[in-house]
Structure formats: structure tokens, C-alpha cells
mmCIF file of C-alpha atoms in Angstrom:
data_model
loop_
_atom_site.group_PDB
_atom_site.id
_atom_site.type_symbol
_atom_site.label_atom_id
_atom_site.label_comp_id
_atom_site.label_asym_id
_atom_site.label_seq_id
_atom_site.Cartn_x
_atom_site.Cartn_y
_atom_site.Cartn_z
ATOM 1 C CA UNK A 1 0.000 0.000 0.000
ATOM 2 C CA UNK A 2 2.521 2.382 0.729
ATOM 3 C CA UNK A 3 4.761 1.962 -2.607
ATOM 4 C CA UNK A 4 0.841 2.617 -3.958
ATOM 5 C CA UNK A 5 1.687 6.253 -2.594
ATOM 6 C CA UNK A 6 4.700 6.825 -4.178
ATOM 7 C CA UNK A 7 4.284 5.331 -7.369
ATOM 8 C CA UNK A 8 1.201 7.706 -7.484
ATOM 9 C CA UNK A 9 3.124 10.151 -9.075
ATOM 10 C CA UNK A 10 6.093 11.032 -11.535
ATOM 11 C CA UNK A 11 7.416 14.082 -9.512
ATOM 12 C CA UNK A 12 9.188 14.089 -5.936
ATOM 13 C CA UNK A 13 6.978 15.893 -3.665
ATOM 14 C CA UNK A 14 6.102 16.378 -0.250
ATOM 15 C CA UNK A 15 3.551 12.899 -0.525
ATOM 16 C CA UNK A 16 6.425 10.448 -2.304
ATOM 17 C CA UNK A 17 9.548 11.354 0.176
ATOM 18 C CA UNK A 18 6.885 11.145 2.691
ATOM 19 C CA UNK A 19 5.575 7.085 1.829
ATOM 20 C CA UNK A 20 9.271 6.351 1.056
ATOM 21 C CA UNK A 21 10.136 7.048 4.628
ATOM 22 C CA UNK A 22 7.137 4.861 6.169
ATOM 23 C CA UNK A 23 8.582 2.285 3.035
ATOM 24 C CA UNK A 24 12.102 2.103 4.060
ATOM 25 C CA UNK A 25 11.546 2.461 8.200
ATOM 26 C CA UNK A 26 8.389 0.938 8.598
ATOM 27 C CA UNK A 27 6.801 -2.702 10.138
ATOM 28 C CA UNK A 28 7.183 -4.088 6.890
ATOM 29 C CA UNK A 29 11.084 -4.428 7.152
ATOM 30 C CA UNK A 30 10.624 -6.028 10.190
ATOM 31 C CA UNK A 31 11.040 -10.345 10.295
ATOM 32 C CA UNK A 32 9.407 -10.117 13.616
ATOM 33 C CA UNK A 33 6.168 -9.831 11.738
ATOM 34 C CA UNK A 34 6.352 -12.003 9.102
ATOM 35 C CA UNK A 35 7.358 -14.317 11.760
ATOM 36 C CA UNK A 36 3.965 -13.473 14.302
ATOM 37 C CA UNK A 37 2.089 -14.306 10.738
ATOM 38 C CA UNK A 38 3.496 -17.646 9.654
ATOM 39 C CA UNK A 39 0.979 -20.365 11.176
ATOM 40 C CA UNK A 40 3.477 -22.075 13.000
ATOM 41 C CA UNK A 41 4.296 -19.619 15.382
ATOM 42 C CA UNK A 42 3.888 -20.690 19.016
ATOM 43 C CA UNK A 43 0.382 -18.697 20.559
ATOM 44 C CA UNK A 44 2.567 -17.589 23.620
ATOM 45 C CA UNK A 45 4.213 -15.919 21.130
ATOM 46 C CA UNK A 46 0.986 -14.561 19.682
ATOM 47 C CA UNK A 47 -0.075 -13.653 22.995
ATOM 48 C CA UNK A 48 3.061 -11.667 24.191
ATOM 49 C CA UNK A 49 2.910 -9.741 20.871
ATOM 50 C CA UNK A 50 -0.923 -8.850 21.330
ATOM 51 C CA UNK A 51 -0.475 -7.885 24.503
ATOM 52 C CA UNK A 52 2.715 -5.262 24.353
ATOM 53 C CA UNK A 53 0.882 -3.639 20.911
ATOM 54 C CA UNK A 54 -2.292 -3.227 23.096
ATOM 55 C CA UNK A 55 -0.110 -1.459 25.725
ATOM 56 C CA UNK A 56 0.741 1.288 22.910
ATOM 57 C CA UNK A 57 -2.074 1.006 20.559
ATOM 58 C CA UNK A 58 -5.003 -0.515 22.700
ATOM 59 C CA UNK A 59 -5.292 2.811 24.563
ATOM 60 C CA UNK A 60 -8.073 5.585 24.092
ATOM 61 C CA UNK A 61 -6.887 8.037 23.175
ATOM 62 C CA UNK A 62 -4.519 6.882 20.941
ATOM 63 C CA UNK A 63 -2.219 8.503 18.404
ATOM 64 C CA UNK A 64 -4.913 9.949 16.262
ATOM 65 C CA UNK A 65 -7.415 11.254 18.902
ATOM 66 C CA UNK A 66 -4.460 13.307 20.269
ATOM 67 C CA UNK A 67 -3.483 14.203 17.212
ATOM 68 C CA UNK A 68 -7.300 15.527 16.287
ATOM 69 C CA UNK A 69 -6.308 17.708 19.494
ATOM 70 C CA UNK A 70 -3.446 19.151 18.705
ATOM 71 C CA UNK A 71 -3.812 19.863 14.815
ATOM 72 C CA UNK A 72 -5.197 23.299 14.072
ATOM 73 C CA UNK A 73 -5.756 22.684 9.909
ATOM 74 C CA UNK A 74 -8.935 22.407 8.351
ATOM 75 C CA UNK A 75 -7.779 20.510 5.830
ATOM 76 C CA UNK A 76 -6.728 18.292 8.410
ATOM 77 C CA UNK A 77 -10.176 17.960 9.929
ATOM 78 C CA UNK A 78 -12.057 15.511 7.361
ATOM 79 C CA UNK A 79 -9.083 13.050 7.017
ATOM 80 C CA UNK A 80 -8.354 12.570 11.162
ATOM 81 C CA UNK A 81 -11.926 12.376 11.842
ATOM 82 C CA UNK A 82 -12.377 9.450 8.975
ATOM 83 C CA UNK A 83 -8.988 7.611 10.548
ATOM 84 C CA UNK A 84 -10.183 8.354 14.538
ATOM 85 C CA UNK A 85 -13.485 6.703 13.380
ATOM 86 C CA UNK A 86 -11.325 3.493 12.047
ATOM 87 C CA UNK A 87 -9.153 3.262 15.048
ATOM 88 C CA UNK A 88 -11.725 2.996 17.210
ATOM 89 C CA UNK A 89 -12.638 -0.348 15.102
ATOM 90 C CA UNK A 90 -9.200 -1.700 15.736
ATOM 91 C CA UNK A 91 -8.385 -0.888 18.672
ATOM 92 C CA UNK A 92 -11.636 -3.192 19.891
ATOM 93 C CA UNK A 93 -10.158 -5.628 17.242
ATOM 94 C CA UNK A 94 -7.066 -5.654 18.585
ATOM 95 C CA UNK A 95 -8.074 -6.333 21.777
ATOM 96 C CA UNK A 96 -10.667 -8.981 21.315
ATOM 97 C CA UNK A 97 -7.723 -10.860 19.289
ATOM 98 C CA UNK A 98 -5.322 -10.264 21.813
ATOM 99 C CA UNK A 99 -7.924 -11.488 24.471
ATOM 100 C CA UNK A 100 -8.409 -14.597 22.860
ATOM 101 C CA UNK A 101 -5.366 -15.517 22.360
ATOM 102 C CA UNK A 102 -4.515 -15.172 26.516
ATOM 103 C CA UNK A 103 -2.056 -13.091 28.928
ATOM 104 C CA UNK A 104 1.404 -13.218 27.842
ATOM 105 C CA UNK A 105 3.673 -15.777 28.910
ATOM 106 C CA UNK A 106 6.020 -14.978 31.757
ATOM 107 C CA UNK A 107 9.486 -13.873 30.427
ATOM 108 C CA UNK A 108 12.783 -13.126 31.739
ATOM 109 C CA UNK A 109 13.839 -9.349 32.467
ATOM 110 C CA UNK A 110 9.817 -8.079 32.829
ATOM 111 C CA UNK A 111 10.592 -5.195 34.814
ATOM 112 C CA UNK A 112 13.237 -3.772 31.771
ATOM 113 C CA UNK A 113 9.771 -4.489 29.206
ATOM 114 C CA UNK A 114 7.268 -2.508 31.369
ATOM 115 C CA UNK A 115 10.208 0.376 31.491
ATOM 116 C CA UNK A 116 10.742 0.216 27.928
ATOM 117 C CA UNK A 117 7.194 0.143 27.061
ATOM 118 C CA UNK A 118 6.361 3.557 29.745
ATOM 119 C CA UNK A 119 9.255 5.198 27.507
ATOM 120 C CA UNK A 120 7.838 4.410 24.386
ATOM 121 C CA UNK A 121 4.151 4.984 25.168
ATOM 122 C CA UNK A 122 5.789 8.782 26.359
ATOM 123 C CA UNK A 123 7.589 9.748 23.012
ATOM 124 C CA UNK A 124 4.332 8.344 21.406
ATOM 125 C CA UNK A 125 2.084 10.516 23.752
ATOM 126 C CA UNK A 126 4.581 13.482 23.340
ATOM 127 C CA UNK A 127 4.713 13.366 19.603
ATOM 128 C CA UNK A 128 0.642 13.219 19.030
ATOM 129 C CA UNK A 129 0.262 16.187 21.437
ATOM 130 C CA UNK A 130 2.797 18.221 19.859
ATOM 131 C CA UNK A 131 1.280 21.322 18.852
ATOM 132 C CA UNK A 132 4.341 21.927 16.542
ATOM 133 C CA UNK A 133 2.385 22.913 13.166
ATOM 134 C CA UNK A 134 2.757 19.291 11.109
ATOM 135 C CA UNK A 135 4.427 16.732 14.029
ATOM 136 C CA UNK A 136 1.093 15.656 15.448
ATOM 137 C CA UNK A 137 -0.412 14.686 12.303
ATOM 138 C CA UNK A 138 2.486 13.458 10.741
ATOM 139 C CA UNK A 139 2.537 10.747 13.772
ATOM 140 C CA UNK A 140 -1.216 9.579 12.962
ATOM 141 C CA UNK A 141 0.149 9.479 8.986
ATOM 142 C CA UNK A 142 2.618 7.108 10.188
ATOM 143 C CA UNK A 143 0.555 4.936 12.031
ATOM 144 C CA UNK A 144 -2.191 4.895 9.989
ATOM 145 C CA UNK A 145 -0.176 3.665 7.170
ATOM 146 C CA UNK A 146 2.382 1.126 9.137
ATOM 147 C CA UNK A 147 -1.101 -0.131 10.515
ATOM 148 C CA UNK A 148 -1.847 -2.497 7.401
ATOM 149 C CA UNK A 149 1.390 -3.996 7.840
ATOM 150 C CA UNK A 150 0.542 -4.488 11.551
ATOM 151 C CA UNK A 151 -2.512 -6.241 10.592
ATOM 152 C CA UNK A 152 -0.855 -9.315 8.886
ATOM 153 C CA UNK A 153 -0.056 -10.984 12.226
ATOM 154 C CA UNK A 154 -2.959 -9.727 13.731
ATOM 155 C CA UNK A 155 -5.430 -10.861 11.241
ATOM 156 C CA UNK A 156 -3.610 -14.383 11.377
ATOM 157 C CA UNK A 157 -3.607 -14.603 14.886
ATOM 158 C CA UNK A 158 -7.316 -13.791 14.475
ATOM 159 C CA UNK A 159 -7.709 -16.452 12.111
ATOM 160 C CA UNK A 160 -6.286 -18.956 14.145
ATOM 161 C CA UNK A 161 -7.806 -18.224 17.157
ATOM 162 C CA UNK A 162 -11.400 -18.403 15.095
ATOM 163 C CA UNK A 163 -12.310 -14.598 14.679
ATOM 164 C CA UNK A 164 -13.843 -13.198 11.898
ATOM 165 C CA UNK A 165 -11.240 -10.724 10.604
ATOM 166 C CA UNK A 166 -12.997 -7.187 9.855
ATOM 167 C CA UNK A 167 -12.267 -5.050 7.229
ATOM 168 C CA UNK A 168 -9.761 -2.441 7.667
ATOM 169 C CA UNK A 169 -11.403 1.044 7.356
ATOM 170 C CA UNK A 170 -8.319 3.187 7.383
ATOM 171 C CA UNK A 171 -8.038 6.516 4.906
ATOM 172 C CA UNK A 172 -7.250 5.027 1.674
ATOM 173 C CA UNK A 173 -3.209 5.407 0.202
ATOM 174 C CA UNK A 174 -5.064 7.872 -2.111
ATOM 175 C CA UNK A 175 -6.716 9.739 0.826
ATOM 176 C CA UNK A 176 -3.668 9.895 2.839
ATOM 177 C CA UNK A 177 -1.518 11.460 -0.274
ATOM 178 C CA UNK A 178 -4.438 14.060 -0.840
ATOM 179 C CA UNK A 179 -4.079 15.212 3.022
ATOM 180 C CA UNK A 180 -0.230 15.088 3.134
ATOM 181 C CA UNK A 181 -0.532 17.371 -0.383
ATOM 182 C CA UNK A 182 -2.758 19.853 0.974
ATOM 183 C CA UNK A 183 -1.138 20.561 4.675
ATOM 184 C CA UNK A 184 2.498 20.229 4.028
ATOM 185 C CA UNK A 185 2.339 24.157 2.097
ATOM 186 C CA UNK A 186 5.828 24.739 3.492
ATOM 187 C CA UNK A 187 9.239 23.581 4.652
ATOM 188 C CA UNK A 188 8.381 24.121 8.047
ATOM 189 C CA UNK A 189 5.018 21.858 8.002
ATOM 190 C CA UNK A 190 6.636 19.576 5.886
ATOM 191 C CA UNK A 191 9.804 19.452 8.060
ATOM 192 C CA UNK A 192 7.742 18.443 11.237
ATOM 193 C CA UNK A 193 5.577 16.072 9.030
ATOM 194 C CA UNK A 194 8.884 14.304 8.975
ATOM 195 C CA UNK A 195 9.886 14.210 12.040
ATOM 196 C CA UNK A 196 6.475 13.263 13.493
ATOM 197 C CA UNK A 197 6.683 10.109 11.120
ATOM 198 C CA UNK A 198 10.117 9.313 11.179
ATOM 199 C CA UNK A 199 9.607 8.830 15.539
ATOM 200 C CA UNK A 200 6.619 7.372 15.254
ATOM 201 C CA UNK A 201 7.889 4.929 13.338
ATOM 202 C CA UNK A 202 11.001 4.325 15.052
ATOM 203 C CA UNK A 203 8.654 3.316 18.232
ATOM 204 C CA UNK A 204 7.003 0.868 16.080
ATOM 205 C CA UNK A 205 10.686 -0.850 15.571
ATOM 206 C CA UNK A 206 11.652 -0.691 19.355
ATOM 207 C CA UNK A 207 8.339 -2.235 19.853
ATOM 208 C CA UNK A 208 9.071 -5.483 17.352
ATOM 209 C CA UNK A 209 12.558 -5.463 18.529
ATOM 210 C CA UNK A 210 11.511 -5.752 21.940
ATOM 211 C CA UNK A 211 9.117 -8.243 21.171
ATOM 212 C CA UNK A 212 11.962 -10.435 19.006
ATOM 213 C CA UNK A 213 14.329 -10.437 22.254
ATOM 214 C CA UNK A 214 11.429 -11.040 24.621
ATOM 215 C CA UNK A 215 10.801 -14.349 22.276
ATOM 216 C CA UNK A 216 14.570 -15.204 22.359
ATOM 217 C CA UNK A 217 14.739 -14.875 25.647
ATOM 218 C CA UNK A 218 11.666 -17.623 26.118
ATOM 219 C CA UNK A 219 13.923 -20.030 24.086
#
């Protein structure tokens, strides 16, 4: 979906630099989740995984309701009410998933997980509130187009565990480049666009890393 975005187009705007940044640093390039998706992947395995996404993303609010907050754009208004409207659909999707699949499995060095997870759910927190003109809003863009890529273990784990797998209801690639085309009107916007994705997205890498050496660990 995201090389979608940025083969949308033969120029090198704002909206392709943009998708080539959630491309190259998003979930995708992660093994952790192709491994969570493959159907032979242990469920306490599953289960961890549920349960330490739900600890950033199971939350109201979450990255886009802050967001909503903290973005002063019309143009804005349309597209973060559309994705707050889907997020509330996944988050209870995420959770009945994770629910079914049970608590996670005890795991060496739990005390160093609940740290790193307070630090990450604080840059997260810090980064939708931002009321830097573009940072806010470029974390929801982030995570509302890493989500899809999020979704392949979850769906599978939904799947397995016998739950109808919804549809996702995100803002469309298309959607997403129209926003990101009619906000970022500067360097300045544009320039906290980036950063809001770029550490968004680096939270959703310590999250799978952490995940990966909390799975290690387990043996």
C-alpha cells in the first residue's frame, strides 16, 4: 500500500519522500512480523505480541485522537476524523484478538519491558500532542499507514484463534496522499511532518525489537 503512494506520481513531492520514509523504516522491514504471521508460530508468542501492541495502541486516546487535538488545519479535519473513526474499530479488534489468544507468557527481564514500554508509550504521547504545526499529524500518517502492515499478524492470529477478521477502514493510500498534499504548504510543516513520522515509526521498531528479544529470551 505504501509503494501505492509513491508510485502515485512522476514528480518528488512532499507525498512520495513522505511514503518512502514509512517504506524504508516501517513494520514491513521487520522479520518479527512475518514471523507473528506464519501459522506455525507458538500462541505464547501470539499472545506476548498482542499484549505489548495493546499497551501502545489498545489505549483511548490513541495517536490519532491526540493528534485531532493538537492539529489546528482544516484541511486536516475531514481526514483525522475518517482515521479516529477506524481506530476505534481496531483498537476493539485488537483487543478482542489479543484477548483470545490469553495473557502473555512470563518472560525473563519483565521489569526492563514494562520500562521500555512507559518510555515508548511517552515519546508516542509526546509526539501526538505536539502542537508543533505538522508533528502531530504526521505521527497519525505514520501509524495509519504502518497499521496495514501491523494487521498481517494480527489478522492471522485472528484467524487462528477463530475470529472473523474485519475489514480495515483506514483513509485510503489515495486519501492519505491528498491530506499530506494539501497541509504540508511549506518547509516548516513539511519538516515536522517528517519528524512526526520518522519517531513514530522508530517506536514501532523498538516495539518489534523488543518483542523479538522477549521471544529469544523464552527459548
Amino acid at each position: 500500500m505504501i509503494v501505492a503512494i509513491a508510485n502515485d506520481t512522476n514528480d518528488s513531492g512532499v507525498a512520495d519522500r513522505l511514503a518512502q520514509i514509512v517504506h524504508a523504516d516501517g513494520s514491513g522491514t521487520h522479520a518479527t512480523l512475518e514471523r507473528l504471521a506464519h501459522a506455525g508460530v507458538a500462541v505464547r508468542d501470539i499472545a506476548d505480541a498482542l499484549h505489548q501492541l495493546c499497551t501502545l495502541h489498545g489505549r483511548h486516546p490513541g495517536v490519532v485522537d491526540l493528534a485531532s487535538s493538537a492539529t489546528n488545519n482544516p484541511a486536516a479535519e475531514d481526514w483525522l476524523a475518517h482515521a479516529g473513526a477506524a481506530f476505534v474499530e481496531e483498537r476493539a479488534y485488537l483487543i478482542r484478538v489479543a484477548a483470545a489468544a490469553g495473557p502473555p507468557p512470563g518472560t525473563p527481564g519483565q521489569a526492563a519491558t514494562e520500562a521500555a514500554l512507559a518510555t515508548q508509550r511517552n515519546a508516542i504521547d509526546l509526539l501526538s500532542r505536539s502542537v508543533r504545526p505538522g508533528c502531530a499529524l504526521g505521527a497519525a500518517i505514520a501509524v495509519t499507514l504502518d497499521w496495514p502492515v501491523i494487521r498481517r499478524p494480527l489478522d492471522a492470529a485472528a484467524d487462528r484463534m477463530g475470529i472473523d477478521v474485519i475489514p480495515c477502514t483506514l483513509p485510503s493510500p489515495a486519501q492519505t496522499r491528498q491530506l499530506i498534499e494539501a497541509v504540508a504548504m511549506n518547509a516548516a510543516v513539511e519538516r515536522a511532518m517528517t519528524f512526526g513520522i520518522q519517531q513514530l515509526l522508530a517506536q514501532h521498531r523498538g516495539l518489534w525489537d523488543l518483542i523479538a528479544a522477549r521471544a529469544e529470551s523464552r527459548g
